[in-house]
Amino acid sequence: MTTTSKTRAVVLLGAAFSIGLTVGALAMVAAKRPDNHRRGDSSCTVKSGRICYWAGVLQLTSDQQDTLVTIYRINEAATDSIHGTVRPAMDSIYQTIRPRVDSQRAILRDEVRSILTPIQREKYDSSTHAYDEARRKGRDRSAPGQGGPPRARP
């Protein structure tokens, strides 16, 4: 009985990780779009959708925006350090469930494609291909021992 509970827990943890990975990758793709950097706010002085959002909502000065960039960088480094302690275990779990996740993703995409016009399908395929490439590059960059370039963050 304990084995079933452990298996279920590992599967649920893996599913949560894959959902988080998917949402995070989509957010990164959306954040890299040029139209998201300014959010229509001409008072934004940095190239970060997240900072520009707060600049508009909070009416931040240029100095406050620069300080906010620094605050985010410092805290993201701390968060990355925390993630680094659990990354090997999460990678192992994800490697176990990756084939099932990829299979489910393919089923989902086929169902979505079935309701699209040929022009919409081209755009959808292009977008999903870009998403897959971004996800693959992120996976390659964060592979153990790879190091890779630091993330482009505000």
PDB file of C-alpha atoms in Angstrom:
ATOM      1  CA  MET A   1       0.000   0.000   0.000  1.00  0.00           C
ATOM      2  CA  THR A   2       2.863   2.359   0.802  1.00  0.00           C
ATOM      3  CA  THR A   3       4.382   1.802  -2.635  1.00  0.00           C
ATOM      4  CA  THR A   4       1.120   2.901  -4.283  1.00  0.00           C
ATOM      5  CA  SER A   5       1.027   6.046  -2.147  1.00  0.00           C
ATOM      6  CA  LYS A   6       4.652   6.824  -2.953  1.00  0.00           C
ATOM      7  CA  THR A   7       4.080   6.215  -6.636  1.00  0.00           C
ATOM      8  CA  ARG A   8       1.010   8.419  -6.597  1.00  0.00           C
ATOM      9  CA  ALA A   9       2.943  11.149  -4.766  1.00  0.00           C
ATOM     10  CA  VAL A  10       5.811  10.982  -7.277  1.00  0.00           C
ATOM     11  CA  VAL A  11       3.385  11.143 -10.207  1.00  0.00           C
ATOM     12  CA  LEU A  12       1.524  14.092  -8.676  1.00  0.00           C
ATOM     13  CA  LEU A  13       4.777  15.879  -7.932  1.00  0.00           C
ATOM     14  CA  GLY A  14       5.960  15.247 -11.468  1.00  0.00           C
ATOM     15  CA  ALA A  15       2.684  16.480 -12.914  1.00  0.00           C
ATOM     16  CA  ALA A  16       2.875  19.635 -10.814  1.00  0.00           C
ATOM     17  CA  PHE A  17       6.451  20.157 -11.970  1.00  0.00           C
ATOM     18  CA  SER A  18       5.540  19.703 -15.642  1.00  0.00           C
ATOM     19  CA  ILE A  19       2.580  22.065 -15.347  1.00  0.00           C
ATOM     20  CA  GLY A  20       4.811  24.640 -13.676  1.00  0.00           C
ATOM     21  CA  LEU A  21       7.434  24.164 -16.368  1.00  0.00           C
ATOM     22  CA  THR A  22       4.835  24.633 -19.100  1.00  0.00           C
ATOM     23  CA  VAL A  23       3.310  27.734 -17.531  1.00  0.00           C
ATOM     24  CA  GLY A  24       6.750  29.183 -16.876  1.00  0.00           C
ATOM     25  CA  ALA A  25       7.872  28.608 -20.452  1.00  0.00           C
ATOM     26  CA  LEU A  26       4.709  30.209 -21.804  1.00  0.00           C
ATOM     27  CA  ALA A  27       5.257  33.193 -19.530  1.00  0.00           C
ATOM     28  CA  MET A  28       8.839  33.505 -20.753  1.00  0.00           C
ATOM     29  CA  VAL A  29       7.725  33.414 -24.383  1.00  0.00           C
ATOM     30  CA  ALA A  30       5.071  36.045 -23.685  1.00  0.00           C
ATOM     31  CA  ALA A  31       7.549  38.226 -21.791  1.00  0.00           C
ATOM     32  CA  LYS A  32       9.992  38.200 -24.710  1.00  0.00           C
ATOM     33  CA  ARG A  33       7.468  39.707 -27.112  1.00  0.00           C
ATOM     34  CA  PRO A  34       8.389  43.327 -27.833  1.00  0.00           C
ATOM     35  CA  ASP A  35       4.837  44.558 -27.252  1.00  0.00           C
ATOM     36  CA  ASN A  36       4.966  43.266 -23.670  1.00  0.00           C
ATOM     37  CA  HIS A  37       8.027  45.268 -22.673  1.00  0.00           C
ATOM     38  CA  ARG A  38       6.310  48.600 -22.485  1.00  0.00           C
ATOM     39  CA  ARG A  39       2.726  47.632 -21.707  1.00  0.00           C
ATOM     40  CA  GLY A  40       1.662  50.903 -23.330  1.00  0.00           C
ATOM     41  CA  ASP A  41       3.322  52.921 -20.560  1.00  0.00           C
ATOM     42  CA  SER A  42       5.653  55.576 -21.958  1.00  0.00           C
ATOM     43  CA  SER A  43       7.055  56.261 -18.473  1.00  0.00           C
ATOM     44  CA  CYS A  44       8.756  52.865 -18.340  1.00  0.00           C
ATOM     45  CA  THR A  45      12.522  53.215 -18.664  1.00  0.00           C
ATOM     46  CA  VAL A  46      13.546  49.539 -18.519  1.00  0.00           C
ATOM     47  CA  LYS A  47      12.938  46.636 -20.895  1.00  0.00           C
ATOM     48  CA  SER A  48      11.003  44.331 -18.633  1.00  0.00           C
ATOM     49  CA  GLY A  49       7.304  43.616 -18.865  1.00  0.00           C
ATOM     50  CA  ARG A  50       7.167  42.888 -15.154  1.00  0.00           C
ATOM     51  CA  ILE A  51       8.865  46.162 -14.165  1.00  0.00           C
ATOM     52  CA  CYS A  52       6.869  48.158 -16.727  1.00  0.00           C
ATOM     53  CA  TYR A  53       3.667  46.698 -15.344  1.00  0.00           C
ATOM     54  CA  TRP A  54       4.547  47.928 -11.857  1.00  0.00           C
ATOM     55  CA  ALA A  55       5.803  51.229 -13.272  1.00  0.00           C
ATOM     56  CA  GLY A  56       2.352  51.835 -14.743  1.00  0.00           C
ATOM     57  CA  VAL A  57       0.328  50.604 -11.778  1.00  0.00           C
ATOM     58  CA  LEU A  58       2.435  52.301  -9.107  1.00  0.00           C
ATOM     59  CA  GLN A  59       3.627  55.301 -11.144  1.00  0.00           C
ATOM     60  CA  LEU A  60       7.259  54.487 -10.377  1.00  0.00           C
ATOM     61  CA  THR A  61       9.995  56.993 -11.101  1.00  0.00           C
ATOM     62  CA  SER A  62      12.955  56.020 -13.268  1.00  0.00           C
ATOM     63  CA  ASP A  63      15.130  55.607 -10.161  1.00  0.00           C
ATOM     64  CA  GLN A  64      12.501  53.399  -8.520  1.00  0.00           C
ATOM     65  CA  GLN A  65      12.349  51.255 -11.656  1.00  0.00           C
ATOM     66  CA  ASP A  66      16.132  50.812 -11.656  1.00  0.00           C
ATOM     67  CA  THR A  67      16.051  49.911  -7.965  1.00  0.00           C
ATOM     68  CA  LEU A  68      13.243  47.422  -8.592  1.00  0.00           C
ATOM     69  CA  VAL A  69      15.355  45.751 -11.293  1.00  0.00           C
ATOM     70  CA  THR A  70      18.161  45.338  -8.734  1.00  0.00           C
ATOM     71  CA  ILE A  71      15.767  43.987  -6.109  1.00  0.00           C
ATOM     72  CA  TYR A  72      14.392  41.405  -8.554  1.00  0.00           C
ATOM     73  CA  ARG A  73      17.896  40.321  -9.616  1.00  0.00           C
ATOM     74  CA  ILE A  74      19.053  39.794  -6.019  1.00  0.00           C
ATOM     75  CA  ASN A  75      15.931  37.866  -5.036  1.00  0.00           C
ATOM     76  CA  GLU A  76      15.889  35.772  -8.208  1.00  0.00           C
ATOM     77  CA  ALA A  77      19.462  34.685  -7.492  1.00  0.00           C
ATOM     78  CA  ALA A  78      18.373  33.558  -4.017  1.00  0.00           C
ATOM     79  CA  THR A  79      15.379  31.730  -5.491  1.00  0.00           C
ATOM     80  CA  ASP A  80      17.595  30.052  -8.090  1.00  0.00           C
ATOM     81  CA  SER A  81      19.840  28.859  -5.274  1.00  0.00           C
ATOM     82  CA  ILE A  82      16.857  27.298  -3.526  1.00  0.00           C
ATOM     83  CA  HIS A  83      15.725  25.653  -6.756  1.00  0.00           C
ATOM     84  CA  GLY A  84      19.239  24.289  -7.229  1.00  0.00           C
ATOM     85  CA  THR A  85      18.923  22.213  -4.073  1.00  0.00           C
ATOM     86  CA  VAL A  86      15.866  20.321  -5.349  1.00  0.00           C
ATOM     87  CA  ARG A  87      16.629  20.398  -9.071  1.00  0.00           C
ATOM     88  CA  PRO A  88      18.304  16.946  -9.302  1.00  0.00           C
ATOM     89  CA  ALA A  89      15.339  15.215  -7.642  1.00  0.00           C
ATOM     90  CA  MET A  90      12.844  17.107  -9.807  1.00  0.00           C
ATOM     91  CA  ASP A  91      14.814  16.334 -12.976  1.00  0.00           C
ATOM     92  CA  SER A  92      14.808  12.655 -12.085  1.00  0.00           C
ATOM     93  CA  ILE A  93      11.052  12.675 -11.546  1.00  0.00           C
ATOM     94  CA  TYR A  94      10.447  14.584 -14.748  1.00  0.00           C
ATOM     95  CA  GLN A  95      12.618  12.177 -16.759  1.00  0.00           C
ATOM     96  CA  THR A  96      10.350   9.399 -15.503  1.00  0.00           C
ATOM     97  CA  ILE A  97       7.134  11.093 -16.617  1.00  0.00           C
ATOM     98  CA  ARG A  98       8.406  12.988 -19.698  1.00  0.00           C
ATOM     99  CA  PRO A  99       7.225  10.375 -22.253  1.00  0.00           C
ATOM    100  CA  ARG A 100       3.687  10.474 -20.823  1.00  0.00           C
ATOM    101  CA  VAL A 101       3.684  14.281 -20.694  1.00  0.00           C
ATOM    102  CA  ASP A 102       4.927  14.493 -24.291  1.00  0.00           C
ATOM    103  CA  SER A 103       2.281  12.005 -25.394  1.00  0.00           C
ATOM    104  CA  GLN A 104      -0.481  13.961 -23.662  1.00  0.00           C
ATOM    105  CA  ARG A 105       0.829  17.218 -25.156  1.00  0.00           C
ATOM    106  CA  ALA A 106       0.664  15.648 -28.634  1.00  0.00           C
ATOM    107  CA  ILE A 107      -2.933  14.513 -28.046  1.00  0.00           C
ATOM    108  CA  LEU A 108      -3.907  17.988 -26.839  1.00  0.00           C
ATOM    109  CA  ARG A 109      -2.276  19.659 -29.837  1.00  0.00           C
ATOM    110  CA  ASP A 110      -3.969  17.282 -32.270  1.00  0.00           C
ATOM    111  CA  GLU A 111      -7.342  18.082 -30.720  1.00  0.00           C
ATOM    112  CA  VAL A 112      -6.677  21.814 -30.911  1.00  0.00           C
ATOM    113  CA  ARG A 113      -5.484  21.547 -34.527  1.00  0.00           C
ATOM    114  CA  SER A 114      -8.674  19.685 -35.459  1.00  0.00           C
ATOM    115  CA  ILE A 115     -10.810  22.780 -34.831  1.00  0.00           C
ATOM    116  CA  LEU A 116      -8.526  25.253 -36.621  1.00  0.00           C
ATOM    117  CA  THR A 117      -8.609  26.540 -40.176  1.00  0.00           C
ATOM    118  CA  PRO A 118      -5.518  25.874 -42.316  1.00  0.00           C
ATOM    119  CA  ILE A 119      -4.211  29.417 -41.687  1.00  0.00           C
ATOM    120  CA  GLN A 120      -4.827  29.110 -37.946  1.00  0.00           C
ATOM    121  CA  ARG A 121      -3.082  25.720 -37.984  1.00  0.00           C
ATOM    122  CA  GLU A 122       0.030  27.279 -39.540  1.00  0.00           C
ATOM    123  CA  LYS A 123       0.134  29.954 -36.831  1.00  0.00           C
ATOM    124  CA  TYR A 124      -0.553  27.387 -34.114  1.00  0.00           C
ATOM    125  CA  ASP A 125       2.157  25.050 -35.401  1.00  0.00           C
ATOM    126  CA  SER A 126       4.625  27.936 -35.610  1.00  0.00           C
ATOM    127  CA  SER A 127       3.801  29.042 -32.062  1.00  0.00           C
ATOM    128  CA  THR A 128       4.022  25.554 -30.590  1.00  0.00           C
ATOM    129  CA  HIS A 129       7.295  24.968 -32.432  1.00  0.00           C
ATOM    130  CA  ALA A 130       8.724  28.195 -30.955  1.00  0.00           C
ATOM    131  CA  TYR A 131       7.476  27.151 -27.516  1.00  0.00           C
ATOM    132  CA  ASP A 132       9.083  23.710 -27.876  1.00  0.00           C
ATOM    133  CA  GLU A 133      12.390  25.286 -28.942  1.00  0.00           C
ATOM    134  CA  ALA A 134      12.357  27.683 -25.983  1.00  0.00           C
ATOM    135  CA  ARG A 135      11.593  24.779 -23.649  1.00  0.00           C
ATOM    136  CA  ARG A 136      14.360  22.671 -25.207  1.00  0.00           C
ATOM    137  CA  LYS A 137      16.897  25.504 -24.941  1.00  0.00           C
ATOM    138  CA  GLY A 138      15.912  26.087 -21.320  1.00  0.00           C
ATOM    139  CA  ARG A 139      16.333  22.396 -20.587  1.00  0.00           C
ATOM    140  CA  ASP A 140      19.727  22.351 -22.346  1.00  0.00           C
ATOM    141  CA  ARG A 141      20.881  25.481 -20.508  1.00  0.00           C
ATOM    142  CA  SER A 142      19.951  24.093 -17.114  1.00  0.00           C
ATOM    143  CA  ALA A 143      21.283  20.585 -17.671  1.00  0.00           C
ATOM    144  CA  PRO A 144      23.532  19.402 -14.835  1.00  0.00           C
ATOM    145  CA  GLY A 145      27.137  20.376 -15.439  1.00  0.00           C
ATOM    146  CA  GLN A 146      26.240  22.518 -18.445  1.00  0.00           C
ATOM    147  CA  GLY A 147      26.285  25.867 -16.680  1.00  0.00           C
ATOM    148  CA  GLY A 148      25.216  27.773 -19.747  1.00  0.00           C
ATOM    149  CA  PRO A 149      24.687  31.474 -20.037  1.00  0.00           C
ATOM    150  CA  PRO A 150      22.842  33.260 -17.268  1.00  0.00           C
ATOM    151  CA  ARG A 151      19.187  33.888 -17.808  1.00  0.00           C
ATOM    152  CA  ALA A 152      18.243  37.196 -19.391  1.00  0.00           C
ATOM    153  CA  ARG A 153      16.366  38.878 -16.585  1.00  0.00           C
ATOM    154  CA  PRO A 154      15.595  42.444 -15.708  1.00  0.00           C
TER     155      PRO A 154
END
